Amino acid sequence: MQLRHSFSPPDNTRLAHLCGPLDEHLRTIEAAFGVTMTRRGEQFRIEGARGVPQQVVELLDSLYARSAKPINAELVQLAITSSLAAQQRARQPKAANEADAPLPDEETDGPTLHTRRADLHGRTPNQVQYLRNILSHDLSFGIGPAGTGKTFLAVACAVDALERSAVQRIVLTRPAVEAGECLGFLPGDLTQKVDPYLRPLYDALYDLMGFDRVTKAFEKGLIEIAPLAFMRGRTLNHAFVILDEAQNTTPEQMKMFLTRIGFGARAVVTGDVSQIDLPRGARSGLIEAERILKRVKGVAFTRFTAADVVRHPLVARIVEAYDAAQSADPEPSRTGRNSAPQAPIEPTADDHA
């Protein structure tokens, strides 16, 4: 299918912003939609599968409307992700009694969160569902590859809950497991030792609240970041708790964390089971938790795929390539999937930590 499109009246500045340096933005759109684009001035010719050129034209119109200022690669990628997500929603009509119907205060593109990022919302159906699960369940799991927004959206929900006084504090934690390297003993006090492991959580907070507000929140005790090992024995009441990189927990650590949840608390667990850094043969607590808790009332699971990646478009293709390679030639896994069946862990109110 071939489609011709032109922008009228032509504006060379807007066209330059739309196309990017050396037509970089156009090449990104071509790769994402599998189309071929050629242009002469304001005249565009788009060739691709049936229906796709029209979708690309709508995307170009949307970007052209924002092209009074230069357009960066991140904005182009987010626009592409939103367009592909809209196409996916159109192909999947919702049932009348669908369980994931929007909450009363939601817009069509998902929940509205009160953070410094006014444009923050789910970019894909899975991201929207993830936000809904977090808002409607006391315990939510986000499982999927890198770049799908698992941690960032969870931190955004935590900041939103703190802003609305729905919780009294935010507690962020993750296991201090190195990614295949042994860094040895680290200098400094406890905070300085664990900071390298928790840096992604700091980055999300700074982006969503600003450096000054985050610093003041730490001073007032409204935000706490700690390694998972320091969670034992605590009861977290009226807190928004996030466990990041949960694929690197052991089953015992996962159970310990889940039994920390107190009254008025909300917990989110995120992880990528394809990137486990535990010693070979060790079982992942995240995989065990999904197996054991998948039918427990009040617990929600959101599974992300390469289609939900909102980083550089190459990241999605890398994830797909690794998934395809693993499916074609599966190796002995360290995730616990190929280990001997384990007896189910009986849920208890307290593990007597």
mmCIF file of C-alpha atoms in Angstrom:
data_model
loop_
_atom_site.group_PDB
_atom_site.id
_atom_site.type_symbol
_atom_site.label_atom_id
_atom_site.label_comp_id
_atom_site.label_asym_id
_atom_site.label_seq_id
_atom_site.Cartn_x
_atom_site.Cartn_y
_atom_site.Cartn_z
ATOM 1 C CA MET A 1 0.000 0.000 0.000
ATOM 2 C CA GLN A 2 1.282 3.445 -0.940
ATOM 3 C CA LEU A 3 0.158 6.754 0.511
ATOM 4 C CA ARG A 4 1.143 10.333 -0.316
ATOM 5 C CA HIS A 5 0.975 13.108 2.244
ATOM 6 C CA SER A 6 1.960 16.765 2.376
ATOM 7 C CA PHE A 7 1.999 19.434 5.075
ATOM 8 C CA SER A 8 0.274 22.677 4.232
ATOM 9 C CA PRO A 9 1.275 25.403 4.486
ATOM 10 C CA PRO A 10 4.885 24.186 4.269
ATOM 11 C CA ASP A 11 7.220 25.340 7.011
ATOM 12 C CA ASN A 12 10.886 24.496 6.558
ATOM 13 C CA THR A 13 11.704 24.945 10.260
ATOM 14 C CA ARG A 14 8.937 22.580 11.347
ATOM 15 C CA LEU A 15 9.912 20.059 8.678
ATOM 16 C CA ALA A 16 13.529 20.142 9.846
ATOM 17 C CA HIS A 17 12.433 19.489 13.438
ATOM 18 C CA LEU A 18 10.074 16.721 12.306
ATOM 19 C CA CYS A 19 12.646 14.886 10.214
ATOM 20 C CA GLY A 20 15.558 15.329 12.622
ATOM 21 C CA PRO A 21 19.257 15.544 11.776
ATOM 22 C CA LEU A 22 19.879 13.727 8.483
ATOM 23 C CA ASP A 23 16.259 12.461 8.614
ATOM 24 C CA GLU A 24 17.073 10.493 11.780
ATOM 25 C CA HIS A 25 13.489 10.664 13.095
ATOM 26 C CA LEU A 26 12.075 9.403 9.798
ATOM 27 C CA ARG A 27 14.472 6.435 9.831
ATOM 28 C CA THR A 28 13.344 5.604 13.397
ATOM 29 C CA ILE A 29 9.689 5.633 12.310
ATOM 30 C CA GLU A 30 10.485 3.482 9.258
ATOM 31 C CA ALA A 31 12.166 0.840 11.423
ATOM 32 C CA ALA A 32 9.356 0.828 13.987
ATOM 33 C CA PHE A 33 6.498 0.416 11.479
ATOM 34 C CA GLY A 34 8.287 -1.504 8.734
ATOM 35 C CA VAL A 35 7.546 1.088 6.071
ATOM 36 C CA THR A 36 9.581 2.954 3.466
ATOM 37 C CA MET A 37 9.438 6.753 3.432
ATOM 38 C CA THR A 38 10.720 9.134 0.804
ATOM 39 C CA ARG A 39 10.208 12.867 0.786
ATOM 40 C CA ARG A 40 10.813 15.892 -1.371
ATOM 41 C CA GLY A 41 10.293 19.091 0.548
ATOM 42 C CA GLU A 42 6.908 18.862 2.274
ATOM 43 C CA GLN A 43 5.790 15.925 0.078
ATOM 44 C CA PHE A 44 5.987 12.469 1.705
ATOM 45 C CA ARG A 45 5.457 9.060 0.104
ATOM 46 C CA ILE A 46 4.928 6.131 2.469
ATOM 47 C CA GLU A 47 4.861 2.472 1.413
ATOM 48 C CA GLY A 48 3.951 -0.434 3.670
ATOM 49 C CA ALA A 49 1.408 -3.100 4.583
ATOM 50 C CA ARG A 50 -2.281 -2.283 4.364
ATOM 51 C CA GLY A 51 -3.354 0.274 6.974
ATOM 52 C CA VAL A 52 0.160 0.993 8.240
ATOM 53 C CA PRO A 53 0.924 4.043 6.024
ATOM 54 C CA GLN A 54 -2.230 5.747 7.315
ATOM 55 C CA GLN A 55 -1.078 5.128 10.881
ATOM 56 C CA VAL A 56 2.314 6.626 10.037
ATOM 57 C CA VAL A 57 0.624 9.691 8.512
ATOM 58 C CA GLU A 58 -1.328 10.214 11.754
ATOM 59 C CA LEU A 59 1.892 9.938 13.716
ATOM 60 C CA LEU A 60 3.648 12.438 11.434
ATOM 61 C CA ASP A 61 0.742 14.877 11.826
ATOM 62 C CA SER A 62 0.959 14.532 15.592
ATOM 63 C CA LEU A 63 4.695 15.204 15.617
ATOM 64 C CA TYR A 64 4.357 18.060 13.121
ATOM 65 C CA ALA A 65 1.930 19.763 15.501
ATOM 66 C CA ARG A 66 4.675 19.723 18.158
ATOM 67 C CA SER A 67 7.498 20.725 15.830
ATOM 68 C CA ALA A 68 7.534 24.446 16.585
ATOM 69 C CA LYS A 69 10.481 23.471 18.818
ATOM 70 C CA PRO A 70 13.142 20.834 18.108
ATOM 71 C CA ILE A 71 11.958 17.255 18.638
ATOM 72 C CA ASN A 72 14.330 14.899 20.433
ATOM 73 C CA ALA A 73 14.683 11.158 19.864
ATOM 74 C CA GLU A 74 12.952 10.330 23.156
ATOM 75 C CA LEU A 75 9.776 12.171 22.150
ATOM 76 C CA VAL A 76 9.736 10.366 18.791
ATOM 77 C CA GLN A 77 10.118 6.984 20.468
ATOM 78 C CA LEU A 78 7.352 7.720 22.991
ATOM 79 C CA ALA A 79 5.050 8.855 20.187
ATOM 80 C CA ILE A 80 5.771 5.638 18.281
ATOM 81 C CA THR A 81 5.053 3.533 21.370
ATOM 82 C CA SER A 82 1.759 5.341 21.960
ATOM 83 C CA SER A 83 0.742 4.887 18.322
ATOM 84 C CA LEU A 84 1.520 1.169 18.356
ATOM 85 C CA ALA A 85 -0.334 0.800 21.662
ATOM 86 C CA ALA A 86 -3.408 2.526 20.225
ATOM 87 C CA GLN A 87 -3.290 0.126 17.282
ATOM 88 C CA GLN A 88 -3.095 -2.837 19.658
ATOM 89 C CA ARG A 89 -6.076 -1.588 21.679
ATOM 90 C CA ALA A 90 -8.100 -1.159 18.493
ATOM 91 C CA ARG A 91 -7.465 -4.790 17.568
ATOM 92 C CA GLN A 92 -8.603 -6.061 20.985
ATOM 93 C CA PRO A 93 -12.222 -5.024 21.622
ATOM 94 C CA LYS A 94 -13.085 -5.012 25.300
ATOM 95 C CA ALA A 95 -15.808 -7.163 26.805
ATOM 96 C CA ALA A 96 -18.724 -5.385 28.441
ATOM 97 C CA ASN A 97 -17.956 -6.919 31.817
ATOM 98 C CA GLU A 98 -14.207 -6.564 31.577
ATOM 99 C CA ALA A 99 -12.537 -6.731 34.986
ATOM 100 C CA ASP A 100 -10.007 -3.998 34.225
ATOM 101 C CA ALA A 101 -12.584 -1.284 33.534
ATOM 102 C CA PRO A 102 -11.245 2.213 34.254
ATOM 103 C CA LEU A 103 -11.427 3.498 37.782
ATOM 104 C CA PRO A 104 -13.747 6.503 38.307
ATOM 105 C CA ASP A 105 -10.935 9.106 38.276
ATOM 106 C CA GLU A 106 -9.119 7.762 35.246
ATOM 107 C CA GLU A 107 -8.851 9.173 31.755
ATOM 108 C CA THR A 108 -8.918 7.022 28.669
ATOM 109 C CA ASP A 109 -5.131 6.724 28.668
ATOM 110 C CA GLY A 110 -5.006 5.478 32.253
ATOM 111 C CA PRO A 111 -4.761 6.901 35.777
ATOM 112 C CA THR A 112 -3.648 10.472 36.332
ATOM 113 C CA LEU A 113 -0.680 10.707 38.709
ATOM 114 C CA HIS A 114 0.285 13.808 40.677
ATOM 115 C CA THR A 115 4.021 14.203 40.056
ATOM 116 C CA ARG A 116 6.335 16.793 38.538
ATOM 117 C CA ARG A 117 5.853 15.026 35.187
ATOM 118 C CA ALA A 118 2.456 16.333 34.111
ATOM 119 C CA ASP A 119 2.444 14.089 31.022
ATOM 120 C CA LEU A 120 3.023 10.866 32.985
ATOM 121 C CA HIS A 121 0.665 8.056 32.014
ATOM 122 C CA GLY A 122 0.745 4.535 30.655
ATOM 123 C CA ARG A 123 2.081 4.419 27.096
ATOM 124 C CA THR A 124 1.004 0.857 26.325
ATOM 125 C CA PRO A 125 -1.990 -1.291 27.355
ATOM 126 C CA ASN A 126 0.187 -3.269 29.758
ATOM 127 C CA GLN A 127 1.517 -0.096 31.369
ATOM 128 C CA VAL A 128 -2.019 1.239 31.820
ATOM 129 C CA GLN A 129 -3.087 -2.079 33.335
ATOM 130 C CA TYR A 130 -0.027 -2.029 35.600
ATOM 131 C CA LEU A 131 -1.002 1.391 36.957
ATOM 132 C CA ARG A 132 -4.574 0.235 37.509
ATOM 133 C CA ASN A 133 -3.375 -2.860 39.341
ATOM 134 C CA ILE A 134 -1.167 -0.774 41.627
ATOM 135 C CA LEU A 135 -4.034 1.585 42.468
ATOM 136 C CA SER A 136 -6.570 -1.180 43.096
ATOM 137 C CA HIS A 137 -4.482 -3.880 44.842
ATOM 138 C CA ASP A 138 -2.500 -3.873 48.056
ATOM 139 C CA LEU A 139 0.180 -6.036 46.435
ATOM 140 C CA SER A 140 1.157 -5.819 42.762
ATOM 141 C CA PHE A 141 3.882 -7.495 40.712
ATOM 142 C CA GLY A 142 5.394 -6.052 37.536
ATOM 143 C CA ILE A 143 7.433 -8.639 35.635
ATOM 144 C CA GLY A 144 9.112 -8.045 32.290
ATOM 145 C CA PRO A 145 12.213 -6.976 30.357
ATOM 146 C CA ALA A 146 14.293 -3.864 30.835
ATOM 147 C CA GLY A 147 12.909 -0.572 29.562
ATOM 148 C CA THR A 148 9.209 -1.306 30.147
ATOM 149 C CA GLY A 149 8.800 1.258 32.937
ATOM 150 C CA LYS A 150 8.259 -1.199 35.789
ATOM 151 C CA THR A 151 10.305 0.676 38.380
ATOM 152 C CA PHE A 152 9.634 4.198 37.114
ATOM 153 C CA LEU A 153 5.849 3.795 37.100
ATOM 154 C CA ALA A 154 5.896 2.143 40.528
ATOM 155 C CA VAL A 155 7.909 5.061 41.966
ATOM 156 C CA ALA A 156 5.504 7.477 40.246
ATOM 157 C CA CYS A 157 2.558 5.788 41.980
ATOM 158 C CA ALA A 158 4.415 6.018 45.287
ATOM 159 C CA VAL A 159 5.091 9.742 44.815
ATOM 160 C CA ASP A 160 1.447 10.262 43.847
ATOM 161 C CA ALA A 161 0.243 8.440 46.988
ATOM 162 C CA LEU A 162 2.560 10.556 49.158
ATOM 163 C CA GLU A 163 1.365 13.769 47.498
ATOM 164 C CA ARG A 164 -2.272 12.816 48.177
ATOM 165 C CA SER A 165 -1.425 11.817 51.779
ATOM 166 C CA ALA A 166 -2.683 8.312 51.027
ATOM 167 C CA VAL A 167 0.495 7.018 52.719
ATOM 168 C CA GLN A 168 2.821 8.534 55.292
ATOM 169 C CA ARG A 169 6.113 7.498 53.704
ATOM 170 C CA ILE A 170 7.788 5.732 50.814
ATOM 171 C CA VAL A 171 10.106 2.774 51.396
ATOM 172 C CA LEU A 172 12.251 1.652 48.456
ATOM 173 C CA THR A 173 14.367 -1.483 48.654
ATOM 174 C CA ARG A 174 16.240 -3.933 46.472
ATOM 175 C CA PRO A 175 18.653 -6.826 47.066
ATOM 176 C CA ALA A 176 22.322 -5.842 47.026
ATOM 177 C CA VAL A 177 23.347 -8.327 44.342
ATOM 178 C CA GLU A 178 26.041 -7.449 41.801
ATOM 179 C CA ALA A 179 25.473 -8.071 38.094
ATOM 180 C CA GLY A 180 28.041 -10.794 37.546
ATOM 181 C CA GLU A 181 30.901 -8.845 39.114
ATOM 182 C CA CYS A 182 32.475 -8.859 42.558
ATOM 183 C CA LEU A 183 33.201 -5.307 43.640
ATOM 184 C CA GLY A 184 34.735 -6.325 46.967
ATOM 185 C CA PHE A 185 34.435 -4.166 50.081
ATOM 186 C CA LEU A 186 33.086 -0.681 49.409
ATOM 187 C CA PRO A 187 34.305 2.338 51.399
ATOM 188 C CA GLY A 188 32.147 4.652 53.488
ATOM 189 C CA ASP A 189 29.220 4.315 55.876
ATOM 190 C CA LEU A 190 26.121 2.192 55.270
ATOM 191 C CA THR A 191 24.462 4.764 53.009
ATOM 192 C CA GLN A 192 27.550 5.115 50.837
ATOM 193 C CA LYS A 193 27.943 1.347 50.583
ATOM 194 C CA VAL A 194 24.399 0.671 49.343
ATOM 195 C CA ASP A 195 23.971 3.799 47.181
ATOM 196 C CA PRO A 196 25.444 2.191 44.020
ATOM 197 C CA TYR A 197 22.836 -0.579 44.158
ATOM 198 C CA LEU A 198 19.948 1.850 44.729
ATOM 199 C CA ARG A 199 20.946 4.530 42.217
ATOM 200 C CA PRO A 200 18.092 3.743 39.748
ATOM 201 C CA LEU A 201 15.572 4.473 42.502
ATOM 202 C CA TYR A 202 17.232 7.818 43.268
ATOM 203 C CA ASP A 203 17.159 8.709 39.560
ATOM 204 C CA ALA A 204 13.417 8.056 39.362
ATOM 205 C CA LEU A 205 12.744 10.143 42.474
ATOM 206 C CA TYR A 206 14.792 13.084 41.201
ATOM 207 C CA ASP A 207 12.944 12.983 37.884
ATOM 208 C CA LEU A 208 9.503 12.847 39.527
ATOM 209 C CA MET A 209 9.992 15.214 42.482
ATOM 210 C CA GLY A 210 13.100 17.290 41.818
ATOM 211 C CA PHE A 211 16.393 17.206 43.691
ATOM 212 C CA ASP A 212 15.472 19.737 46.401
ATOM 213 C CA ARG A 213 12.166 18.112 47.323
ATOM 214 C CA VAL A 214 13.731 14.653 47.427
ATOM 215 C CA THR A 215 16.508 15.903 49.717
ATOM 216 C CA LYS A 216 13.981 17.473 52.102
ATOM 217 C CA ALA A 217 11.826 14.324 52.036
ATOM 218 C CA PHE A 218 14.830 12.233 53.080
ATOM 219 C CA GLU A 219 15.614 14.657 55.898
ATOM 220 C CA LYS A 220 12.018 14.438 57.183
ATOM 221 C CA GLY A 221 11.931 10.652 56.905
ATOM 222 C CA LEU A 222 9.204 10.688 54.244
ATOM 223 C CA ILE A 223 11.374 8.613 51.903
ATOM 224 C CA GLU A 224 13.583 5.735 52.961
ATOM 225 C CA ILE A 225 15.867 3.661 50.758
ATOM 226 C CA ALA A 226 17.422 0.529 52.224
ATOM 227 C CA PRO A 227 18.853 -2.824 51.157
ATOM 228 C CA LEU A 228 16.495 -5.767 51.455
ATOM 229 C CA ALA A 229 18.568 -7.336 54.242
ATOM 230 C CA PHE A 230 17.454 -4.535 56.588
ATOM 231 C CA MET A 231 13.739 -5.281 56.144
ATOM 232 C CA ARG A 232 13.686 -8.284 58.473
ATOM 233 C CA GLY A 233 11.761 -7.744 61.687
ATOM 234 C CA ARG A 234 9.988 -4.585 60.497
ATOM 235 C CA THR A 235 6.278 -3.929 60.045
ATOM 236 C CA LEU A 236 5.588 -1.235 57.464
ATOM 237 C CA ASN A 237 2.304 0.515 58.264
ATOM 238 C CA HIS A 238 0.833 3.301 56.102
ATOM 239 C CA ALA A 239 3.748 3.080 53.681
ATOM 240 C CA PHE A 240 4.169 2.624 49.956
ATOM 241 C CA VAL A 241 6.808 -0.097 49.638
ATOM 242 C CA ILE A 242 8.626 -0.994 46.409
ATOM 243 C CA LEU A 243 10.906 -4.005 46.000
ATOM 244 C CA ASP A 244 12.989 -3.512 42.855
ATOM 245 C CA GLU A 245 15.123 -6.131 41.059
ATOM 246 C CA ALA A 246 13.120 -8.830 42.831
ATOM 247 C CA GLN A 247 14.438 -11.527 40.486
ATOM 248 C CA ASN A 248 17.602 -11.446 42.621
ATOM 249 C CA THR A 249 15.819 -12.380 45.842
ATOM 250 C CA THR A 250 15.794 -15.896 47.240
ATOM 251 C CA PRO A 251 12.423 -17.492 48.110
ATOM 252 C CA GLU A 252 13.179 -16.880 51.792
ATOM 253 C CA GLN A 253 13.932 -13.193 51.196
ATOM 254 C CA MET A 254 10.770 -12.773 49.144
ATOM 255 C CA LYS A 255 8.597 -14.309 51.851
ATOM 256 C CA MET A 256 10.300 -12.135 54.453
ATOM 257 C CA PHE A 257 9.581 -8.993 52.409
ATOM 258 C CA LEU A 258 5.951 -9.852 51.675
ATOM 259 C CA THR A 259 5.221 -10.434 55.352
ATOM 260 C CA ARG A 260 6.461 -6.903 56.207
ATOM 261 C CA ILE A 261 3.281 -5.346 54.779
ATOM 262 C CA GLY A 262 1.303 -3.605 57.520
ATOM 263 C CA PHE A 263 -2.017 -1.772 57.841
ATOM 264 C CA GLY A 264 -2.669 0.921 55.268
ATOM 265 C CA ALA A 265 0.363 -0.161 53.252
ATOM 266 C CA ARG A 266 0.710 -0.820 49.547
ATOM 267 C CA ALA A 267 3.506 -2.891 48.024
ATOM 268 C CA VAL A 268 4.843 -3.220 44.490
ATOM 269 C CA VAL A 269 7.375 -5.853 43.420
ATOM 270 C CA THR A 270 9.248 -5.457 40.128
ATOM 271 C CA GLY A 271 11.751 -7.653 38.344
ATOM 272 C CA ASP A 272 13.009 -9.215 35.120
ATOM 273 C CA VAL A 273 13.281 -13.009 35.298
ATOM 274 C CA SER A 274 15.524 -13.025 32.215
ATOM 275 C CA GLN A 275 18.281 -11.165 34.090
ATOM 276 C CA ILE A 276 18.938 -13.106 37.279
ATOM 277 C CA ASP A 277 22.289 -12.503 38.981
ATOM 278 C CA LEU A 278 21.969 -15.136 41.717
ATOM 279 C CA PRO A 279 24.595 -17.894 41.945
ATOM 280 C CA ARG A 280 24.025 -20.758 39.521
ATOM 281 C CA GLY A 281 21.478 -23.200 40.874
ATOM 282 C CA ALA A 282 19.870 -20.694 43.246
ATOM 283 C CA ARG A 283 16.113 -20.239 42.948
ATOM 284 C CA SER A 284 14.597 -16.839 42.265
ATOM 285 C CA GLY A 285 12.112 -15.633 44.857
ATOM 286 C CA LEU A 286 10.207 -13.723 42.176
ATOM 287 C CA ILE A 287 9.487 -16.850 40.158
ATOM 288 C CA GLU A 288 8.487 -18.731 43.310
ATOM 289 C CA ALA A 289 6.184 -15.883 44.365
ATOM 290 C CA GLU A 290 4.426 -15.827 40.985
ATOM 291 C CA ARG A 291 3.861 -19.569 41.170
ATOM 292 C CA ILE A 292 2.581 -19.518 44.747
ATOM 293 C CA LEU A 293 0.565 -16.279 44.796
ATOM 294 C CA LYS A 294 -1.013 -16.213 41.337
ATOM 295 C CA ARG A 295 -4.414 -17.271 42.732
ATOM 296 C CA VAL A 296 -4.279 -15.306 45.993
ATOM 297 C CA LYS A 297 -7.010 -12.681 46.262
ATOM 298 C CA GLY A 298 -5.710 -9.121 46.485
ATOM 299 C CA VAL A 299 -2.528 -9.836 44.527
ATOM 300 C CA ALA A 300 -2.151 -8.634 40.914
ATOM 301 C CA PHE A 301 0.436 -9.611 38.305
ATOM 302 C CA THR A 302 1.306 -7.592 35.196
ATOM 303 C CA ARG A 303 3.464 -9.239 32.540
ATOM 304 C CA PHE A 304 5.379 -6.918 30.201
ATOM 305 C CA THR A 305 6.819 -7.844 26.794
ATOM 306 C CA ALA A 306 9.199 -6.318 24.274
ATOM 307 C CA ALA A 307 6.217 -4.376 22.876
ATOM 308 C CA ASP A 308 6.165 -2.347 26.121
ATOM 309 C CA VAL A 309 9.790 -1.169 25.885
ATOM 310 C CA VAL A 310 9.922 2.640 25.791
ATOM 311 C CA ARG A 311 13.678 3.077 25.554
ATOM 312 C CA HIS A 312 15.725 3.190 22.366
ATOM 313 C CA PRO A 313 13.961 1.082 19.688
ATOM 314 C CA LEU A 314 17.032 -1.135 19.543
ATOM 315 C CA VAL A 315 16.305 -2.302 23.119
ATOM 316 C CA ALA A 316 13.025 -3.894 22.043
ATOM 317 C CA ARG A 317 14.744 -5.715 19.190
ATOM 318 C CA ILE A 318 17.478 -6.932 21.547
ATOM 319 C CA VAL A 319 14.875 -8.291 23.971
ATOM 320 C CA GLU A 320 13.039 -10.053 21.154
ATOM 321 C CA ALA A 321 16.288 -11.560 19.850
ATOM 322 C CA TYR A 322 17.236 -12.930 23.266
ATOM 323 C CA ASP A 323 13.724 -14.333 23.799
ATOM 324 C CA ALA A 324 13.842 -16.037 20.402
ATOM 325 C CA ALA A 325 17.298 -17.477 21.097
ATOM 326 C CA GLN A 326 16.201 -18.821 24.472
ATOM 327 C CA SER A 327 13.100 -20.426 22.958
ATOM 328 C CA ALA A 328 15.129 -22.073 20.205
ATOM 329 C CA ASP A 329 17.942 -23.347 22.438
ATOM 330 C CA PRO A 330 16.963 -23.277 26.129
ATOM 331 C CA GLU A 331 19.872 -23.744 28.526
ATOM 332 C CA PRO A 332 19.743 -25.071 32.071
ATOM 333 C CA SER A 333 18.119 -22.203 33.919
ATOM 334 C CA ARG A 334 19.133 -20.480 37.093
ATOM 335 C CA THR A 335 15.625 -19.152 37.560
ATOM 336 C CA GLY A 336 14.297 -22.214 39.286
ATOM 337 C CA ARG A 337 12.181 -23.353 36.352
ATOM 338 C CA ASN A 338 14.285 -26.445 35.726
ATOM 339 C CA SER A 339 14.849 -27.306 39.355
ATOM 340 C CA ALA A 340 13.003 -30.041 41.201
ATOM 341 C CA PRO A 341 9.414 -29.162 42.160
ATOM 342 C CA GLN A 342 9.222 -27.458 45.532
ATOM 343 C CA ALA A 343 6.532 -27.891 48.129
ATOM 344 C CA PRO A 344 4.220 -24.871 48.227
ATOM 345 C CA ILE A 345 5.027 -22.366 50.945
ATOM 346 C CA GLU A 346 2.127 -22.052 53.324
ATOM 347 C CA PRO A 347 1.191 -18.371 53.765
ATOM 348 C CA THR A 348 1.426 -17.159 57.353
ATOM 349 C CA ALA A 349 0.598 -13.908 59.051
ATOM 350 C CA ASP A 350 4.084 -13.645 60.494
ATOM 351 C CA ASP A 351 7.296 -15.500 59.803
ATOM 352 C CA HIS A 352 8.565 -14.729 63.340
ATOM 353 C CA ALA A 353 11.369 -12.628 61.927
#
